[in-house]
Amino acid sequence: MADEIRAHIADLYDDPEDFLRRPHPWFGGRSPGEFMATEAGQFALLKFLRGGDHMPPTEPDRDFKPYTTATADHAIDQAIARLEGQIEQLRSLKGSGPEIATVVGRAREVYGEEGVPWLLEYNQVLQTTPLDLVLQGKAERVLTQLGRIEHGVYA
C-alpha cells in the first residue's frame, strides 16, 4: 500500500518527499508522512489521495507553517495589548456623564452582561466600534443601532 501511496503523491506533487515531510493543514497540522507509519493512517492517506474532493495544494497550503509556541505567544501578547487598550477606553468612560450612562445602560438592556464588551467590538453597520462613536459625540447612532438589534432589524 505504501508504494501505491507514493505513486499517487508523485503524480500529484512536484516534490513528493516535501509533501510527505511538511506539516499540512488537511491533516491537522501533521505531516502526511506521519500517516505512513500505521496501516490505519495509510488507509486515510490513500482515501484522501484517491478522493474526488482532492485538489492540488493552493499557494497558502504550500507555504503552511506549523503552529509553534512562539507564534502562539505572539498572538497572546497581541490579544493582551488589545485588551489593555480596551480596558483603558472603558476606564476613560467612568464618570463621563449621562450620555455615556445612557448608552452603557441601553447596551446592557439589549445584551445583558455582554453589553459593555459589545461597545468595544467593531460593528460592520456602524463601520467602527460603538464606543468610538460615543466618544465622538455620536451616541444617538449607537442607541439607534441598539434599538434595531433589539427588534431584529440589523441594517
PDB file of C-alpha atoms in Angstrom:
ATOM      1  CA  MET A   1       0.000   0.000   0.000  1.00  0.00           C
ATOM      2  CA  ALA A   2       2.888   2.389   0.740  1.00  0.00           C
ATOM      3  CA  ASP A   3       4.127   2.076  -2.856  1.00  0.00           C
ATOM      4  CA  GLU A   4       0.663   2.952  -4.195  1.00  0.00           C
ATOM      5  CA  ILE A   5       0.510   5.994  -1.893  1.00  0.00           C
ATOM      6  CA  ARG A   6       3.945   7.163  -3.032  1.00  0.00           C
ATOM      7  CA  ALA A   7       2.894   6.722  -6.695  1.00  0.00           C
ATOM      8  CA  HIS A   8      -0.205   8.868  -6.128  1.00  0.00           C
ATOM      9  CA  ILE A   9       1.837  11.539  -4.378  1.00  0.00           C
ATOM     10  CA  ALA A  10       4.419  11.535  -7.189  1.00  0.00           C
ATOM     11  CA  ASP A  11       1.603  12.070  -9.713  1.00  0.00           C
ATOM     12  CA  LEU A  12       0.075  14.946  -7.767  1.00  0.00           C
ATOM     13  CA  TYR A  13       3.031  16.842  -6.302  1.00  0.00           C
ATOM     14  CA  ASP A  14       6.217  18.250  -7.791  1.00  0.00           C
ATOM     15  CA  ASP A  15       8.225  17.336  -4.688  1.00  0.00           C
ATOM     16  CA  PRO A  16       6.714  14.171  -3.167  1.00  0.00           C
ATOM     17  CA  GLU A  17       9.219  13.969  -0.312  1.00  0.00           C
ATOM     18  CA  ASP A  18       8.471  17.560   0.675  1.00  0.00           C
ATOM     19  CA  PHE A  19       4.734  16.778   0.660  1.00  0.00           C
ATOM     20  CA  LEU A  20       5.310  13.811   2.971  1.00  0.00           C
ATOM     21  CA  ARG A  21       7.631  15.706   5.304  1.00  0.00           C
ATOM     22  CA  ARG A  22       5.884  19.073   5.770  1.00  0.00           C
ATOM     23  CA  PRO A  23       3.029  19.591   8.241  1.00  0.00           C
ATOM     24  CA  HIS A  24      -0.194  20.090   6.343  1.00  0.00           C
ATOM     25  CA  PRO A  25      -3.492  21.761   7.318  1.00  0.00           C
ATOM     26  CA  TRP A  26      -5.504  18.970   5.672  1.00  0.00           C
ATOM     27  CA  PHE A  27      -4.025  16.610   8.227  1.00  0.00           C
ATOM     28  CA  GLY A  28      -4.497  18.812  11.278  1.00  0.00           C
ATOM     29  CA  GLY A  29      -1.003  20.271  11.005  1.00  0.00           C
ATOM     30  CA  ARG A  30       0.616  16.840  10.970  1.00  0.00           C
ATOM     31  CA  SER A  31       2.791  15.693   8.094  1.00  0.00           C
ATOM     32  CA  PRO A  32       1.306  13.161   5.661  1.00  0.00           C
ATOM     33  CA  GLY A  33       4.435  11.094   6.299  1.00  0.00           C
ATOM     34  CA  GLU A  34       3.227  10.511   9.852  1.00  0.00           C
ATOM     35  CA  PHE A  35       0.215   8.722   8.391  1.00  0.00           C
ATOM     36  CA  MET A  36       2.530   6.286   6.608  1.00  0.00           C
ATOM     37  CA  ALA A  37       3.602   4.799   9.964  1.00  0.00           C
ATOM     38  CA  THR A  38       0.360   2.896  10.582  1.00  0.00           C
ATOM     39  CA  GLU A  39      -1.977   0.870   8.439  1.00  0.00           C
ATOM     40  CA  ALA A  40      -4.955   2.995   9.509  1.00  0.00           C
ATOM     41  CA  GLY A  41      -3.002   6.124   8.597  1.00  0.00           C
ATOM     42  CA  GLN A  42      -2.115   4.673   5.212  1.00  0.00           C
ATOM     43  CA  PHE A  43      -5.779   3.955   4.513  1.00  0.00           C
ATOM     44  CA  ALA A  44      -6.706   7.537   5.477  1.00  0.00           C
ATOM     45  CA  LEU A  45      -3.941   8.959   3.290  1.00  0.00           C
ATOM     46  CA  LEU A  46      -4.878   6.719   0.349  1.00  0.00           C
ATOM     47  CA  LYS A  47      -8.534   7.678   0.699  1.00  0.00           C
ATOM     48  CA  PHE A  48      -7.513  11.339   0.685  1.00  0.00           C
ATOM     49  CA  LEU A  49      -5.312  10.923  -2.385  1.00  0.00           C
ATOM     50  CA  ARG A  50      -7.940   8.949  -4.326  1.00  0.00           C
ATOM     51  CA  GLY A  51     -10.866  11.074  -3.196  1.00  0.00           C
ATOM     52  CA  GLY A  52     -12.863  13.141  -5.634  1.00  0.00           C
ATOM     53  CA  ASP A  53     -12.624  16.091  -3.282  1.00  0.00           C
ATOM     54  CA  HIS A  54      -8.840  16.180  -3.523  1.00  0.00           C
ATOM     55  CA  MET A  55      -7.324  19.126  -5.280  1.00  0.00           C
ATOM     56  CA  PRO A  56      -3.746  20.224  -5.761  1.00  0.00           C
ATOM     57  CA  PRO A  57      -2.409  22.345  -2.912  1.00  0.00           C
ATOM     58  CA  THR A  58      -3.098  26.043  -3.125  1.00  0.00           C
ATOM     59  CA  GLU A  59      -0.420  28.650  -2.512  1.00  0.00           C
ATOM     60  CA  PRO A  60      -1.260  29.052   1.203  1.00  0.00           C
ATOM     61  CA  ASP A  61      -1.121  25.259   1.605  1.00  0.00           C
ATOM     62  CA  ARG A  62       2.317  25.083   0.000  1.00  0.00           C
ATOM     63  CA  ASP A  63       3.607  27.714   2.411  1.00  0.00           C
ATOM     64  CA  PHE A  64       1.860  26.347   5.506  1.00  0.00           C
ATOM     65  CA  LYS A  65       3.942  26.732   8.651  1.00  0.00           C
ATOM     66  CA  PRO A  66       3.017  24.641  11.680  1.00  0.00           C
ATOM     67  CA  TYR A  67       1.865  26.485  14.755  1.00  0.00           C
ATOM     68  CA  THR A  68       4.574  26.898  17.357  1.00  0.00           C
ATOM     69  CA  THR A  69       4.807  28.125  20.916  1.00  0.00           C
ATOM     70  CA  ALA A  70       6.472  31.305  19.635  1.00  0.00           C
ATOM     71  CA  THR A  71       3.608  32.133  17.262  1.00  0.00           C
ATOM     72  CA  ALA A  72       1.052  31.316  19.955  1.00  0.00           C
ATOM     73  CA  ASP A  73       2.895  33.514  22.460  1.00  0.00           C
ATOM     74  CA  HIS A  74       2.975  36.368  19.951  1.00  0.00           C
ATOM     75  CA  ALA A  75      -0.770  36.035  19.317  1.00  0.00           C
ATOM     76  CA  ILE A  76      -1.417  36.024  23.068  1.00  0.00           C
ATOM     77  CA  ASP A  77       0.731  39.150  23.515  1.00  0.00           C
ATOM     78  CA  GLN A  78      -1.238  40.897  20.756  1.00  0.00           C
ATOM     79  CA  ALA A  79      -4.547  39.943  22.384  1.00  0.00           C
ATOM     80  CA  ILE A  80      -3.346  41.193  25.768  1.00  0.00           C
ATOM     81  CA  ALA A  81      -2.245  44.514  24.243  1.00  0.00           C
ATOM     82  CA  ARG A  82      -5.630  44.910  22.539  1.00  0.00           C
ATOM     83  CA  LEU A  83      -7.462  44.094  25.758  1.00  0.00           C
ATOM     84  CA  GLU A  84      -5.306  46.527  27.747  1.00  0.00           C
ATOM     85  CA  GLY A  85      -6.238  49.236  25.249  1.00  0.00           C
ATOM     86  CA  GLN A  86      -9.908  48.370  25.637  1.00  0.00           C
ATOM     87  CA  ILE A  87      -9.602  48.456  29.418  1.00  0.00           C
ATOM     88  CA  GLU A  88      -8.146  51.964  29.168  1.00  0.00           C
ATOM     89  CA  GLN A  89     -11.049  53.017  26.939  1.00  0.00           C
ATOM     90  CA  LEU A  90     -13.507  51.679  29.482  1.00  0.00           C
ATOM     91  CA  ARG A  91     -11.716  53.396  32.341  1.00  0.00           C
ATOM     92  CA  SER A  92     -11.979  56.678  30.457  1.00  0.00           C
ATOM     93  CA  LEU A  93     -15.776  56.301  30.495  1.00  0.00           C
ATOM     94  CA  LYS A  94     -16.065  56.259  34.281  1.00  0.00           C
ATOM     95  CA  GLY A  95     -17.729  59.434  35.455  1.00  0.00           C
ATOM     96  CA  SER A  96     -18.123  60.692  31.873  1.00  0.00           C
ATOM     97  CA  GLY A  97     -21.695  61.799  32.186  1.00  0.00           C
ATOM     98  CA  PRO A  98     -25.301  60.960  31.463  1.00  0.00           C
ATOM     99  CA  GLU A  99     -24.846  60.322  27.722  1.00  0.00           C
ATOM    100  CA  ILE A 100     -22.329  57.552  28.396  1.00  0.00           C
ATOM    101  CA  ALA A 101     -24.526  56.160  31.168  1.00  0.00           C
ATOM    102  CA  THR A 102     -27.490  56.027  28.770  1.00  0.00           C
ATOM    103  CA  VAL A 103     -25.520  54.118  26.129  1.00  0.00           C
ATOM    104  CA  VAL A 104     -23.998  51.690  28.642  1.00  0.00           C
ATOM    105  CA  GLY A 105     -27.395  51.092  30.245  1.00  0.00           C
ATOM    106  CA  ARG A 106     -29.069  50.535  26.890  1.00  0.00           C
ATOM    107  CA  ALA A 107     -26.319  48.146  25.756  1.00  0.00           C
ATOM    108  CA  ARG A 108     -26.830  46.134  28.949  1.00  0.00           C
ATOM    109  CA  GLU A 109     -30.611  46.068  28.358  1.00  0.00           C
ATOM    110  CA  VAL A 110     -30.078  44.612  24.888  1.00  0.00           C
ATOM    111  CA  TYR A 111     -27.093  42.323  25.540  1.00  0.00           C
ATOM    112  CA  GLY A 112     -27.126  41.757  29.297  1.00  0.00           C
ATOM    113  CA  GLU A 113     -23.644  41.308  30.772  1.00  0.00           C
ATOM    114  CA  GLU A 114     -22.176  41.342  27.234  1.00  0.00           C
ATOM    115  CA  GLY A 115     -23.444  44.883  26.637  1.00  0.00           C
ATOM    116  CA  VAL A 116     -20.298  46.711  27.705  1.00  0.00           C
ATOM    117  CA  PRO A 117     -17.965  44.380  25.754  1.00  0.00           C
ATOM    118  CA  TRP A 118     -20.233  44.941  22.702  1.00  0.00           C
ATOM    119  CA  LEU A 119     -19.319  48.622  22.853  1.00  0.00           C
ATOM    120  CA  LEU A 120     -15.672  47.662  22.202  1.00  0.00           C
ATOM    121  CA  GLU A 121     -16.250  45.361  19.218  1.00  0.00           C
ATOM    122  CA  TYR A 122     -16.052  46.555  15.624  1.00  0.00           C
ATOM    123  CA  ASN A 123     -19.566  46.924  14.221  1.00  0.00           C
ATOM    124  CA  GLN A 124     -19.994  46.337  10.491  1.00  0.00           C
ATOM    125  CA  VAL A 125     -23.075  48.560  10.246  1.00  0.00           C
ATOM    126  CA  LEU A 126     -21.534  51.430  12.206  1.00  0.00           C
ATOM    127  CA  GLN A 127     -18.168  50.944  10.458  1.00  0.00           C
ATOM    128  CA  THR A 128     -16.358  51.418  13.772  1.00  0.00           C
ATOM    129  CA  THR A 129     -16.725  50.385  17.385  1.00  0.00           C
ATOM    130  CA  PRO A 130     -19.803  51.763  19.126  1.00  0.00           C
ATOM    131  CA  LEU A 131     -17.528  53.240  21.804  1.00  0.00           C
ATOM    132  CA  ASP A 132     -15.618  55.261  19.198  1.00  0.00           C
ATOM    133  CA  LEU A 133     -18.896  56.826  18.046  1.00  0.00           C
ATOM    134  CA  VAL A 134     -19.899  57.614  21.610  1.00  0.00           C
ATOM    135  CA  LEU A 135     -16.541  59.292  22.229  1.00  0.00           C
ATOM    136  CA  GLN A 136     -17.065  61.345  19.056  1.00  0.00           C
ATOM    137  CA  GLY A 137     -20.369  62.618  20.420  1.00  0.00           C
ATOM    138  CA  LYS A 138     -22.467  60.376  18.171  1.00  0.00           C
ATOM    139  CA  ALA A 139     -24.202  58.355  20.877  1.00  0.00           C
ATOM    140  CA  GLU A 140     -27.543  58.638  19.074  1.00  0.00           C
ATOM    141  CA  ARG A 141     -26.244  56.418  16.228  1.00  0.00           C
ATOM    142  CA  VAL A 142     -25.265  53.774  18.775  1.00  0.00           C
ATOM    143  CA  LEU A 143     -28.632  53.991  20.526  1.00  0.00           C
ATOM    144  CA  THR A 144     -30.401  53.665  17.162  1.00  0.00           C
ATOM    145  CA  GLN A 145     -28.334  50.589  16.334  1.00  0.00           C
ATOM    146  CA  LEU A 146     -29.122  49.032  19.712  1.00  0.00           C
ATOM    147  CA  GLY A 147     -32.840  49.594  19.033  1.00  0.00           C
ATOM    148  CA  ARG A 148     -32.529  47.897  15.665  1.00  0.00           C
ATOM    149  CA  ILE A 149     -30.720  44.936  17.190  1.00  0.00           C
ATOM    150  CA  GLU A 150     -33.300  44.643  19.951  1.00  0.00           C
ATOM    151  CA  HIS A 151     -36.111  44.499  17.371  1.00  0.00           C
ATOM    152  CA  GLY A 152     -34.306  42.218  14.903  1.00  0.00           C
ATOM    153  CA  VAL A 153     -33.572  44.878  12.291  1.00  0.00           C
ATOM    154  CA  TYR A 154     -29.838  44.710  11.550  1.00  0.00           C
ATOM    155  CA  ALA A 155     -29.465  47.006   8.559  1.00  0.00           C
TER     156      ALA A 155
END
